[in-house]
Amino acid sequence: MSEDFPSLATAKVLQGKSLGYCNILDADAALRIALEFSEPVAVIIKHATPCGVAVGNTTEEAYEKALSCDPVSAFGGIVAVNRTVSKELAEKLSEIFLEVILAPEFSEEGQEILKKKESSPP
């Protein structure tokens, strides 16, 4: 792999707690799947099992489709998208507890919404 290739090793942590081994494995798997698509995609993985993978016209649509695959198992999972996390997507992501959210970029508004999110399940 080149140094330009996105990976967890080059990822920047914006907030949150340290990741455990399973979170790192799941995040790596989610990232690898998301990088396979050129269209907007959302990937949700929990405990090494995909809960949903979907493409859409927008990242928000892709996330809604991916979440609809198995919304129960998605709770506490890892989400990866291949586009910027917008304010609208951040609002959707903040509706459930997620361990990790991976994206190439976060809008300022999206990052502010996610900063307010609880770091552990209710």
Tab-separated table of N, CA and C in Angstrom:
chain	number	residue	atom	x	y	z
A	1	MET	N	0.840	-1.183	0.000
A	1	MET	CA	0.000	0.000	0.000
A	1	MET	C	0.878	1.236	0.000
A	2	SER	N	0.412	2.247	-0.717
A	2	SER	CA	1.148	3.502	-0.734
A	2	SER	C	0.794	4.320	0.500
A	3	GLU	N	1.579	5.343	0.751
A	3	GLU	CA	1.306	6.216	1.895
A	3	GLU	C	0.021	7.019	1.684
A	4	ASP	N	-0.409	7.153	0.427
A	4	ASP	CA	-1.624	7.906	0.120
A	4	ASP	C	-2.896	7.096	0.362
A	5	PHE	N	-2.772	5.783	0.503
A	5	PHE	CA	-3.934	4.920	0.656
A	5	PHE	C	-4.544	5.118	2.040
A	6	PRO	N	-5.846	5.418	2.112
A	6	PRO	CA	-6.483	5.593	3.424
A	6	PRO	C	-6.399	4.321	4.262
A	7	SER	N	-6.067	4.470	5.515
A	7	SER	CA	-6.003	3.326	6.430
A	7	SER	C	-6.212	3.818	7.850
A	8	LEU	N	-6.461	2.885	8.750
A	8	LEU	CA	-6.591	3.264	10.152
A	8	LEU	C	-5.281	3.809	10.695
A	9	ALA	N	-4.168	3.332	10.145
A	9	ALA	CA	-2.855	3.790	10.617
A	9	ALA	C	-2.649	5.278	10.364
A	10	THR	N	-3.301	5.816	9.334
A	10	THR	CA	-3.143	7.236	9.014
A	10	THR	C	-4.370	8.056	9.412
A	11	ALA	N	-5.335	7.411	10.051
A	11	ALA	CA	-6.559	8.109	10.446
A	11	ALA	C	-6.291	9.074	11.592
A	12	LYS	N	-7.052	10.137	11.603
A	12	LYS	CA	-6.964	11.125	12.671
A	12	LYS	C	-8.163	10.946	13.602
A	13	VAL	N	-7.915	10.772	14.879
A	13	VAL	CA	-8.983	10.638	15.867
A	13	VAL	C	-9.430	12.047	16.256
A	14	LEU	N	-10.716	12.323	16.062
A	14	LEU	CA	-11.240	13.646	16.362
A	14	LEU	C	-11.803	13.751	17.771
A	15	GLN	N	-12.291	12.645	18.303
A	15	GLN	CA	-12.848	12.640	19.657
A	15	GLN	C	-13.097	11.212	20.086
A	16	GLY	N	-13.410	11.038	21.347
A	16	GLY	CA	-13.804	9.730	21.847
A	16	GLY	C	-12.735	9.016	22.631
A	17	LYS	N	-13.100	7.815	23.039
A	17	LYS	CA	-12.232	7.000	23.882
A	17	LYS	C	-11.296	6.146	23.034
A	18	SER	N	-10.374	5.495	23.691
A	18	SER	CA	-9.461	4.583	23.002
A	18	SER	C	-10.240	3.389	22.470
A	19	LEU	N	-9.778	2.872	21.343
A	19	LEU	CA	-10.459	1.745	20.725
A	19	LEU	C	-9.906	0.420	21.218
A	20	GLY	N	-10.798	-0.522	21.389
A	20	GLY	CA	-10.405	-1.877	21.734
A	20	GLY	C	-10.077	-2.664	20.473
A	21	TYR	N	-9.555	-3.845	20.669
A	21	TYR	CA	-9.129	-4.702	19.563
A	21	TYR	C	-10.270	-4.985	18.582
A	22	CYS	N	-11.440	-5.344	19.078
A	22	CYS	CA	-12.579	-5.648	18.195
A	22	CYS	C	-13.023	-4.416	17.420
A	23	ASN	N	-13.003	-3.245	18.071
A	23	ASN	CA	-13.357	-2.012	17.365
A	23	ASN	C	-12.380	-1.724	16.227
A	24	ILE	N	-11.118	-1.971	16.460
A	24	ILE	CA	-10.107	-1.738	15.418
A	24	ILE	C	-10.321	-2.701	14.245
A	25	LEU	N	-10.575	-3.964	14.547
A	25	LEU	CA	-10.837	-4.934	13.468
A	25	LEU	C	-12.080	-4.553	12.678
A	26	ASP	N	-13.146	-4.198	13.377
A	26	ASP	CA	-14.382	-3.822	12.700
A	26	ASP	C	-14.202	-2.536	11.891
A	27	ALA	N	-13.500	-1.568	12.437
A	27	ALA	CA	-13.261	-0.312	11.727
A	27	ALA	C	-12.438	-0.555	10.466
A	28	ASP	N	-11.438	-1.417	10.563
A	28	ASP	CA	-10.630	-1.742	9.396
A	28	ASP	C	-11.476	-2.407	8.314
A	29	ALA	N	-12.323	-3.342	8.705
A	29	ALA	CA	-13.192	-4.029	7.742
A	29	ALA	C	-14.172	-3.044	7.097
A	30	ALA	N	-14.778	-2.180	7.900
A	30	ALA	CA	-15.724	-1.198	7.371
A	30	ALA	C	-15.039	-0.252	6.392
A	31	LEU	N	-13.852	0.209	6.745
A	31	LEU	CA	-13.105	1.107	5.865
A	31	LEU	C	-12.771	0.424	4.549
A	32	ARG	N	-12.287	-0.801	4.608
A	32	ARG	CA	-11.926	-1.532	3.388
A	32	ARG	C	-13.126	-1.720	2.463
A	33	ILE	N	-14.287	-2.008	3.031
A	33	ILE	CA	-15.494	-2.160	2.206
A	33	ILE	C	-15.876	-0.808	1.594
A	34	ALA	N	-15.886	0.246	2.400
A	34	ALA	CA	-16.277	1.570	1.907
A	34	ALA	C	-15.373	2.038	0.766
A	35	LEU	N	-14.097	1.688	0.829
A	35	LEU	CA	-13.153	2.113	-0.207
A	35	LEU	C	-13.366	1.397	-1.543
A	36	GLU	N	-14.161	0.335	-1.545
A	36	GLU	CA	-14.438	-0.410	-2.776
A	36	GLU	C	-15.445	0.304	-3.679
A	37	PHE	N	-16.131	1.311	-3.161
A	37	PHE	CA	-17.215	1.950	-3.901
A	37	PHE	C	-16.838	3.356	-4.345
A	38	SER	N	-17.299	3.724	-5.543
A	38	SER	CA	-17.120	5.095	-6.000
A	38	SER	C	-18.372	5.926	-5.717
A	39	GLU	N	-19.544	5.269	-5.677
A	39	GLU	CA	-20.781	5.977	-5.355
A	39	GLU	C	-20.910	6.105	-3.838
A	40	PRO	N	-21.769	7.010	-3.359
A	40	PRO	CA	-21.938	7.152	-1.911
A	40	PRO	C	-22.339	5.823	-1.271
A	41	VAL	N	-21.616	5.439	-0.230
A	41	VAL	CA	-21.855	4.163	0.438
A	41	VAL	C	-21.794	4.349	1.946
A	42	ALA	N	-22.532	3.502	2.652
A	42	ALA	CA	-22.447	3.422	4.111
A	42	ALA	C	-22.296	1.954	4.476
A	43	VAL	N	-21.398	1.695	5.413
A	43	VAL	CA	-21.112	0.340	5.869
A	43	VAL	C	-21.271	0.316	7.381
A	44	ILE	N	-21.999	-0.667	7.883
A	44	ILE	CA	-22.164	-0.822	9.328
A	44	ILE	C	-21.711	-2.228	9.698
A	45	ILE	N	-20.766	-2.313	10.631
A	45	ILE	CA	-20.234	-3.604	11.075
A	45	ILE	C	-20.234	-3.655	12.596
A	46	LYS	N	-20.565	-4.824	13.128
A	46	LYS	CA	-20.487	-5.031	14.575
A	46	LYS	C	-20.036	-6.462	14.830
A	47	HIS	N	-19.034	-6.613	15.654
A	47	HIS	CA	-18.493	-7.927	16.016
A	47	HIS	C	-18.136	-8.754	14.780
A	48	ALA	N	-17.419	-8.126	13.856
A	48	ALA	CA	-16.919	-8.766	12.637
A	48	ALA	C	-18.020	-9.241	11.699
A	49	THR	N	-19.227	-8.702	11.870
A	49	THR	CA	-20.349	-9.086	11.030
A	49	THR	C	-20.975	-7.838	10.405
A	50	PRO	N	-21.080	-7.807	9.091
A	50	PRO	CA	-21.762	-6.668	8.470
A	50	PRO	C	-23.237	-6.636	8.873
A	51	CYS	N	-23.692	-5.492	9.360
A	51	CYS	CA	-25.106	-5.301	9.696
A	51	CYS	C	-25.826	-4.660	8.523
A	52	GLY	N	-25.082	-3.973	7.683
A	52	GLY	CA	-25.674	-3.326	6.518
A	52	GLY	C	-24.620	-2.665	5.664
A	53	VAL	N	-24.790	-2.777	4.366
A	53	VAL	CA	-23.959	-2.085	3.386
A	53	VAL	C	-24.909	-1.615	2.304
A	54	ALA	N	-24.860	-0.323	1.977
A	54	ALA	CA	-25.779	0.191	0.967
A	54	ALA	C	-25.190	1.399	0.257
A	55	VAL	N	-25.585	1.553	-0.989
A	55	VAL	CA	-25.241	2.740	-1.762
A	55	VAL	C	-26.505	3.566	-1.922
A	56	GLY	N	-26.324	4.837	-2.218
A	56	GLY	CA	-27.460	5.722	-2.423
A	56	GLY	C	-27.061	6.908	-3.264
A	57	ASN	N	-28.028	7.738	-3.571
A	57	ASN	CA	-27.729	8.963	-4.313
A	57	ASN	C	-26.961	9.951	-3.444
A	58	THR	N	-27.166	9.849	-2.127
A	58	THR	CA	-26.445	10.667	-1.157
A	58	THR	C	-25.928	9.745	-0.058
A	59	THR	N	-25.017	10.231	0.724
A	59	THR	CA	-24.512	9.437	1.836
A	59	THR	C	-25.599	9.232	2.884
A	60	GLU	N	-26.443	10.234	3.066
A	60	GLU	CA	-27.548	10.105	4.012
A	60	GLU	C	-28.483	8.971	3.585
A	61	GLU	N	-28.793	8.904	2.300
A	61	GLU	CA	-29.653	7.835	1.791
A	61	GLU	C	-28.965	6.478	1.955
A	62	ALA	N	-27.687	6.420	1.657
A	62	ALA	CA	-26.944	5.159	1.808
A	62	ALA	C	-26.965	4.702	3.258
A	63	TYR	N	-26.769	5.622	4.205
A	63	TYR	CA	-26.796	5.265	5.624
A	63	TYR	C	-28.177	4.754	6.036
A	64	GLU	N	-29.233	5.434	5.610
A	64	GLU	CA	-30.591	4.990	5.961
A	64	GLU	C	-30.846	3.575	5.450
A	65	LYS	N	-30.408	3.305	4.222
A	65	LYS	CA	-30.586	1.962	3.651
A	65	LYS	C	-29.766	0.927	4.420
A	66	ALA	N	-28.514	1.262	4.727
A	66	ALA	CA	-27.653	0.328	5.464
A	66	ALA	C	-28.234	0.049	6.847
A	67	LEU	N	-28.700	1.083	7.518
A	67	LEU	CA	-29.278	0.920	8.849
A	67	LEU	C	-30.549	0.075	8.799
A	68	SER	N	-31.320	0.207	7.744
A	68	SER	CA	-32.571	-0.550	7.642
A	68	SER	C	-32.328	-2.048	7.469
A	69	CYS	N	-31.120	-2.446	7.090
A	69	CYS	CA	-30.809	-3.876	6.948
A	69	CYS	C	-30.915	-4.611	8.286
A	70	ASP	N	-30.424	-3.985	9.358
A	70	ASP	CA	-30.466	-4.609	10.690
A	70	ASP	C	-30.266	-3.527	11.749
A	71	PRO	N	-31.291	-2.731	12.014
A	71	PRO	CA	-31.141	-1.619	12.954
A	71	PRO	C	-30.847	-2.046	14.389
A	72	VAL	N	-31.244	-3.237	14.768
A	72	VAL	CA	-30.984	-3.700	16.132
A	72	VAL	C	-29.503	-3.994	16.308
A	73	SER	N	-28.929	-4.762	15.402
A	73	SER	CA	-27.506	-5.110	15.514
A	73	SER	C	-26.587	-3.924	15.283
A	74	ALA	N	-27.053	-2.908	14.584
A	74	ALA	CA	-26.228	-1.735	14.309
A	74	ALA	C	-25.900	-0.953	15.581
A	75	PHE	N	-26.730	-1.078	16.615
A	75	PHE	CA	-26.499	-0.374	17.879
A	75	PHE	C	-25.140	-0.775	18.443
A	76	GLY	N	-24.281	0.211	18.664
A	76	GLY	CA	-22.945	-0.044	19.190
A	76	GLY	C	-21.954	-0.471	18.125
A	77	GLY	N	-22.330	-0.330	16.873
A	77	GLY	CA	-21.466	-0.767	15.779
A	77	GLY	C	-20.524	0.304	15.267
A	78	ILE	N	-19.915	-0.021	14.150
A	78	ILE	CA	-18.954	0.846	13.464
A	78	ILE	C	-19.581	1.263	12.146
A	79	VAL	N	-19.533	2.554	11.812
A	79	VAL	CA	-20.050	3.046	10.537
A	79	VAL	C	-18.905	3.677	9.754
A	80	ALA	N	-18.818	3.314	8.484
A	80	ALA	CA	-17.861	3.950	7.578
A	80	ALA	C	-18.622	4.462	6.366
A	81	VAL	N	-18.295	5.672	5.959
A	81	VAL	CA	-18.848	6.250	4.735
A	81	VAL	C	-17.682	6.751	3.892
A	82	ASN	N	-17.930	6.915	2.606
A	82	ASN	CA	-16.851	7.356	1.720
A	82	ASN	C	-17.027	8.800	1.250
A	83	ARG	N	-17.818	9.552	1.972
A	83	ARG	CA	-18.031	10.966	1.683
A	83	ARG	C	-17.962	11.749	2.998
A	84	THR	N	-17.976	13.068	2.882
A	84	THR	CA	-17.962	13.935	4.054
A	84	THR	C	-19.214	13.718	4.899
A	85	VAL	N	-19.043	13.710	6.214
A	85	VAL	CA	-20.183	13.636	7.121
A	85	VAL	C	-20.751	15.046	7.244
A	86	SER	N	-21.918	15.230	6.642
A	86	SER	CA	-22.601	16.524	6.653
A	86	SER	C	-23.381	16.693	7.953
A	87	LYS	N	-23.933	17.871	8.123
A	87	LYS	CA	-24.797	18.133	9.274
A	87	LYS	C	-25.955	17.139	9.281
A	88	GLU	N	-26.570	16.926	8.115
A	88	GLU	CA	-27.726	16.024	8.008
A	88	GLU	C	-27.359	14.587	8.360
A	89	LEU	N	-26.222	14.126	7.873
A	89	LEU	CA	-25.799	12.765	8.190
A	89	LEU	C	-25.444	12.649	9.667
A	90	ALA	N	-24.770	13.641	10.215
A	90	ALA	CA	-24.413	13.617	11.639
A	90	ALA	C	-25.655	13.530	12.508
A	91	GLU	N	-26.714	14.226	12.131
A	91	GLU	CA	-27.964	14.156	12.886
A	91	GLU	C	-28.514	12.727	12.882
A	92	LYS	N	-28.458	12.062	11.733
A	92	LYS	CA	-28.926	10.679	11.634
A	92	LYS	C	-28.026	9.743	12.449
A	93	LEU	N	-26.714	9.945	12.351
A	93	LEU	CA	-25.761	9.094	13.074
A	93	LEU	C	-25.917	9.246	14.581
A	94	SER	N	-26.333	10.406	15.028
A	94	SER	CA	-26.445	10.645	16.469
A	94	SER	C	-27.711	10.054	17.078
A	95	GLU	N	-28.566	9.471	16.254
A	95	GLU	CA	-29.813	8.894	16.765
A	95	GLU	C	-29.605	7.567	17.494
A	96	ILE	N	-28.499	6.872	17.217
A	96	ILE	CA	-28.208	5.624	17.926
A	96	ILE	C	-26.768	5.671	18.428
A	97	PHE	N	-26.464	4.796	19.376
A	97	PHE	CA	-25.102	4.700	19.881
A	97	PHE	C	-24.235	3.967	18.859
A	98	LEU	N	-23.123	4.581	18.493
A	98	LEU	CA	-22.141	3.986	17.591
A	98	LEU	C	-20.770	4.087	18.241
A	99	GLU	N	-19.971	3.043	18.121
A	99	GLU	CA	-18.620	3.051	18.699
A	99	GLU	C	-17.666	3.916	17.883
A	100	VAL	N	-17.739	3.816	16.550
A	100	VAL	CA	-16.799	4.521	15.675
A	100	VAL	C	-17.539	4.997	14.434
A	101	ILE	N	-17.192	6.194	13.977
A	101	ILE	CA	-17.678	6.714	12.698
A	101	ILE	C	-16.448	7.085	11.880
A	102	LEU	N	-16.310	6.447	10.728
A	102	LEU	CA	-15.176	6.698	9.837
A	102	LEU	C	-15.643	7.442	8.596
A	103	ALA	N	-14.918	8.470	8.220
A	103	ALA	CA	-15.243	9.234	7.015
A	103	ALA	C	-13.981	9.950	6.550
A	104	PRO	N	-13.930	10.273	5.263
A	104	PRO	CA	-12.758	11.015	4.790
A	104	PRO	C	-12.700	12.431	5.351
A	105	GLU	N	-13.884	12.953	5.757
A	105	GLU	CA	-13.939	14.317	6.270
A	105	GLU	C	-15.256	14.518	7.020
A	106	PHE	N	-15.257	15.465	7.956
A	106	PHE	CA	-16.455	15.833	8.683
A	106	PHE	C	-16.665	17.334	8.503
A	107	SER	N	-17.875	17.746	8.129
A	107	SER	CA	-18.158	19.178	8.050
A	107	SER	C	-18.074	19.748	9.462
A	108	GLU	N	-17.880	21.048	9.574
A	108	GLU	CA	-17.823	21.672	10.898
A	108	GLU	C	-19.119	21.446	11.664
A	109	GLU	N	-20.251	21.600	10.957
A	109	GLU	CA	-21.552	21.409	11.606
A	109	GLU	C	-21.729	19.957	12.041
A	110	GLY	N	-21.320	19.030	11.182
A	110	GLY	CA	-21.421	17.608	11.512
A	110	GLY	C	-20.579	17.247	12.716
A	111	GLN	N	-19.376	17.785	12.757
A	111	GLN	CA	-18.491	17.499	13.882
A	111	GLN	C	-19.058	18.063	15.180
A	112	GLU	N	-19.656	19.232	15.132
A	112	GLU	CA	-20.257	19.826	16.330
A	112	GLU	C	-21.411	18.975	16.850
A	113	ILE	N	-22.228	18.462	15.950
A	113	ILE	CA	-23.342	17.603	16.352
A	113	ILE	C	-22.815	16.348	17.027
A	114	LEU	N	-21.809	15.733	16.443
A	114	LEU	CA	-21.274	14.494	16.998
A	114	LEU	C	-20.505	14.722	18.301
A	115	LYS	N	-19.942	15.889	18.507
A	115	LYS	CA	-19.258	16.194	19.768
A	115	LYS	C	-20.231	16.202	20.944
A	116	LYS	N	-21.489	16.528	20.676
A	116	LYS	CA	-22.504	16.578	21.728
A	116	LYS	C	-23.031	15.199	22.073
A	117	LYS	N	-22.741	14.228	21.239
A	117	LYS	CA	-23.246	12.865	21.412
A	117	LYS	C	-22.595	12.198	22.628
A	118	GLU	N	-23.380	11.433	23.339
A	118	GLU	CA	-22.853	10.690	24.482
A	118	GLU	C	-21.791	9.689	23.998
A	119	SER	N	-20.770	9.459	24.803
A	119	SER	CA	-19.702	8.537	24.418
A	119	SER	C	-19.979	7.098	24.866
A	120	SER	N	-21.085	6.881	25.529
A	120	SER	CA	-21.446	5.518	25.921
A	120	SER	C	-22.950	5.360	25.772
A	121	PRO	N	-23.421	4.131	25.696
A	121	PRO	CA	-24.857	3.925	25.487
A	121	PRO	C	-25.688	4.450	26.638
A	122	PRO	N	-26.925	4.896	26.330
A	122	PRO	CA	-27.818	5.410	27.388
A	122	PRO	C	-28.261	4.308	28.320
